CSV table of C-alpha atoms in Angstrom, one decimal:
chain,number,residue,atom,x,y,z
H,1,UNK,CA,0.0,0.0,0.0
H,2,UNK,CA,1.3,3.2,-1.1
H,3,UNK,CA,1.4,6.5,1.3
H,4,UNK,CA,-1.0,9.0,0.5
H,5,UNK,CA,-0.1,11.9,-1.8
H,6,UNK,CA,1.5,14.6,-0.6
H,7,UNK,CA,0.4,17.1,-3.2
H,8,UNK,CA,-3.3,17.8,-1.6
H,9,UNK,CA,-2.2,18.4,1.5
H,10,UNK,CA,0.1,21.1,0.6
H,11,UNK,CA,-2.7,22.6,-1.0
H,12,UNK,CA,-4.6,22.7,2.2
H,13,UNK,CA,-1.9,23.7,4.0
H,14,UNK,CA,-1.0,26.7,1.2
H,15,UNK,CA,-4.7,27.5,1.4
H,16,UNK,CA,-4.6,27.8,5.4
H,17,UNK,CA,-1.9,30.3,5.4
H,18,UNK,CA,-2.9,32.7,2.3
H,19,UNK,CA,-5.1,35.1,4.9
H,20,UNK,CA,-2.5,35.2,7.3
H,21,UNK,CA,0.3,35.0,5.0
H,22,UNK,CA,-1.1,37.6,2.9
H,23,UNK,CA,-2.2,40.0,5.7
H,24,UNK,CA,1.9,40.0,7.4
H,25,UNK,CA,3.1,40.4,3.6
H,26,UNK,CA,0.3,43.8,3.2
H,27,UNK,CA,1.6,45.2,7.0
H,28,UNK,CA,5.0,44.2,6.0
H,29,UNK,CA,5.3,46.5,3.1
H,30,UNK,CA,3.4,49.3,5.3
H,31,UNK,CA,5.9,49.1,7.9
H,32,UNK,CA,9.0,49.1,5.0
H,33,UNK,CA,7.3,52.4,3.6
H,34,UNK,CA,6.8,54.2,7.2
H,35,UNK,CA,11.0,53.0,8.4
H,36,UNK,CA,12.0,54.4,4.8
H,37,UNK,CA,9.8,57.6,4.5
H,38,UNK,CA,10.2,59.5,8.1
H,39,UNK,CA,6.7,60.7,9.6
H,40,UNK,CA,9.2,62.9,11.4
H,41,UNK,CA,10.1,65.3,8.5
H,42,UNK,CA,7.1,67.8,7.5
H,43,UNK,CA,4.9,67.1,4.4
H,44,UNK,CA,5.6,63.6,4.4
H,45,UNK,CA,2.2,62.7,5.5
H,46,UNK,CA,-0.9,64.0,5.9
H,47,UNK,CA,-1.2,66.1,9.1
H,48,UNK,CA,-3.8,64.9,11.6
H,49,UNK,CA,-6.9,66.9,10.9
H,50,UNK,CA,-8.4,66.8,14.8
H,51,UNK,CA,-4.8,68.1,15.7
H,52,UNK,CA,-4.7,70.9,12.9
H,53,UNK,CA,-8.3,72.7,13.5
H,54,UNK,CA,-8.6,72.1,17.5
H,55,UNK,CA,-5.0,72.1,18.7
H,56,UNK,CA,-6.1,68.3,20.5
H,57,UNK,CA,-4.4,65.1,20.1
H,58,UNK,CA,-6.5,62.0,18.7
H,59,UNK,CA,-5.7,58.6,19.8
H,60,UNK,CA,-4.0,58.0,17.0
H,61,UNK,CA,-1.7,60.9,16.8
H,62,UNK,CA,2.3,60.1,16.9
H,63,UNK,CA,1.1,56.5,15.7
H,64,UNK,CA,3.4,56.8,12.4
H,65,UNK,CA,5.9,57.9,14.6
H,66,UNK,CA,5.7,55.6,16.8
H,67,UNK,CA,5.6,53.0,14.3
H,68,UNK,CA,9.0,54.5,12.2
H,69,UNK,CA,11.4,54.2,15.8
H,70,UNK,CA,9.8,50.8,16.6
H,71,UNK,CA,11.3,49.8,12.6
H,72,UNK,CA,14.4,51.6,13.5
H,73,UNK,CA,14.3,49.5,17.0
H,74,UNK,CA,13.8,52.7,19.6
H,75,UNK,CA,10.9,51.6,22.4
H,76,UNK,CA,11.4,54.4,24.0
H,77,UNK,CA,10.8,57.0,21.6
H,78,UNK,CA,8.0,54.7,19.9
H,79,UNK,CA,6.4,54.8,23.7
H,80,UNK,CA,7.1,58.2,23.8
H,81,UNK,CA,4.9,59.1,20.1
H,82,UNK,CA,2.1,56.8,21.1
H,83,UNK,CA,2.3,54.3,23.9
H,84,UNK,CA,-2.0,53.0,23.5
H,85,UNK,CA,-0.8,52.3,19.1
H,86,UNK,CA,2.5,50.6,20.4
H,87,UNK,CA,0.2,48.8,22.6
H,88,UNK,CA,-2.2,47.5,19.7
H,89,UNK,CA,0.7,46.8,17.3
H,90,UNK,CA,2.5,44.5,20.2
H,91,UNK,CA,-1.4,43.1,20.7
H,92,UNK,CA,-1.7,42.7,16.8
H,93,UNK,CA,1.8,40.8,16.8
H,94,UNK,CA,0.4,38.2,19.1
H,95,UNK,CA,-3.5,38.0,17.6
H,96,UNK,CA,-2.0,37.5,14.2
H,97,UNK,CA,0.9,34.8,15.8
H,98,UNK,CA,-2.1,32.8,17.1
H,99,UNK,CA,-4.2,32.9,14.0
H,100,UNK,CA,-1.0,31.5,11.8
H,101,UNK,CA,-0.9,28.8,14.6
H,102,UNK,CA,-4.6,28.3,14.4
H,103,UNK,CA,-4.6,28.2,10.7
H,104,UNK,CA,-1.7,25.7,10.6
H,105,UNK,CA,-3.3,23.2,13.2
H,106,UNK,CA,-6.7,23.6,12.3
H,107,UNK,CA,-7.7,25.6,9.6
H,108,UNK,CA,-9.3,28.3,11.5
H,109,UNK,CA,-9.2,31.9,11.3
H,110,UNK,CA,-8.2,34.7,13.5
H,111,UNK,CA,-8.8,33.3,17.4
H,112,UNK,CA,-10.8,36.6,18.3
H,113,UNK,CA,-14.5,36.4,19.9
H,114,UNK,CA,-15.2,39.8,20.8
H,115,UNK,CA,-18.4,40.7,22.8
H,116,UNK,CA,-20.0,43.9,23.1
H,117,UNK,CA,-18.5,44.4,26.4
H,118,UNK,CA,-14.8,44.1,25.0
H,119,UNK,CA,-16.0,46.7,22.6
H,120,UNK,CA,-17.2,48.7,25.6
H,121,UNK,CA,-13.7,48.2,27.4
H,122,UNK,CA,-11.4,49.3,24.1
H,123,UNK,CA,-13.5,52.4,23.4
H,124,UNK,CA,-13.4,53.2,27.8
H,125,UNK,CA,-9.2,52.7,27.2
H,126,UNK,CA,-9.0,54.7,23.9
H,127,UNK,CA,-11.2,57.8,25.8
H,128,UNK,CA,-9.6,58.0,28.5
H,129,UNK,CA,-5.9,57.6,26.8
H,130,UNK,CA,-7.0,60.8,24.6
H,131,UNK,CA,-8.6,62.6,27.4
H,132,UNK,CA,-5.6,62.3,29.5
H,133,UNK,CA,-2.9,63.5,26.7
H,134,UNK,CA,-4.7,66.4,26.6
H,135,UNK,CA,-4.6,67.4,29.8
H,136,UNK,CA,-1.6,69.2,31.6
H,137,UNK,CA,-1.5,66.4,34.1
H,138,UNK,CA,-1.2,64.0,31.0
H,139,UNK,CA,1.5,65.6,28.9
H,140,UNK,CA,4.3,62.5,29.3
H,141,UNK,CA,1.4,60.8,27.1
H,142,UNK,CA,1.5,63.5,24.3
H,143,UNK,CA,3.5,63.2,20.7
């Protein structure tokens, strides 16, 4: 009796990884463009438009920053642009390492079952991150 052919199950297995695969390969070439052109340097990107008309930091302002020092390998000055993004790109990092996992063993997709009440928690976090950059009290928090 022969073994069984190889050939379908790397197909499966090929198949499995595409979405993951294919998301790294997208963030990837994101992450090349932000290390190579510097957020840092005026009129490289667009300003933030919150920021420009009201003078207040978004949550996401200093993100890009953030972003270029963690490619060049600076935590501190990535914590320092944006601490709640370097946050969600460490907690990315470890969603999208389970869901290769998960897709390799099983087949599944990302292992994420968010309730309502998670929603409720990440929008309580992001408020009260912005809300406190813009205070005085809160200024070690600002870009």
């Amino acid at each position: 009796m022969s073994a069984p052919a190889r050939g379908p199950r790397r197909a499966r297995t090929a198949a499995r990884l595409a979405a993951p695969l294919g998301v790294a390969a997208g963030l990837g070439a994101a992450v090349a463009w932000v290390a190579v052109v510097d957020p840092n340097r005026p009129g490289r990107y667009p300003a933030c438009p919150l920021l420009h008309w009201t003078g207040l930091y978004c949550p996401g302002c200093g993100g890009l920053r953030g972003l270029h020092a963690l490619a060049h390998g600076d935590l501190v000055a990535a914590l320092g642009a944006n601490a709640l993004a370097v946050a969600g790109y460490a907690a990315f990092a470890v969603l999208w390492g389970a869901w290769l996992v998960r897709a390799v063993r099983t087949g599944g997709g990302m292992p994420v079952d968010l309730r309502a009440k998670h929603w409720w928690v990440l929008a309580g976090i992001v408020l009260a991150f912005t809300t406190v950059r813009n205070l005085p009290f809160g200024a070690v928090l600002a870009p």
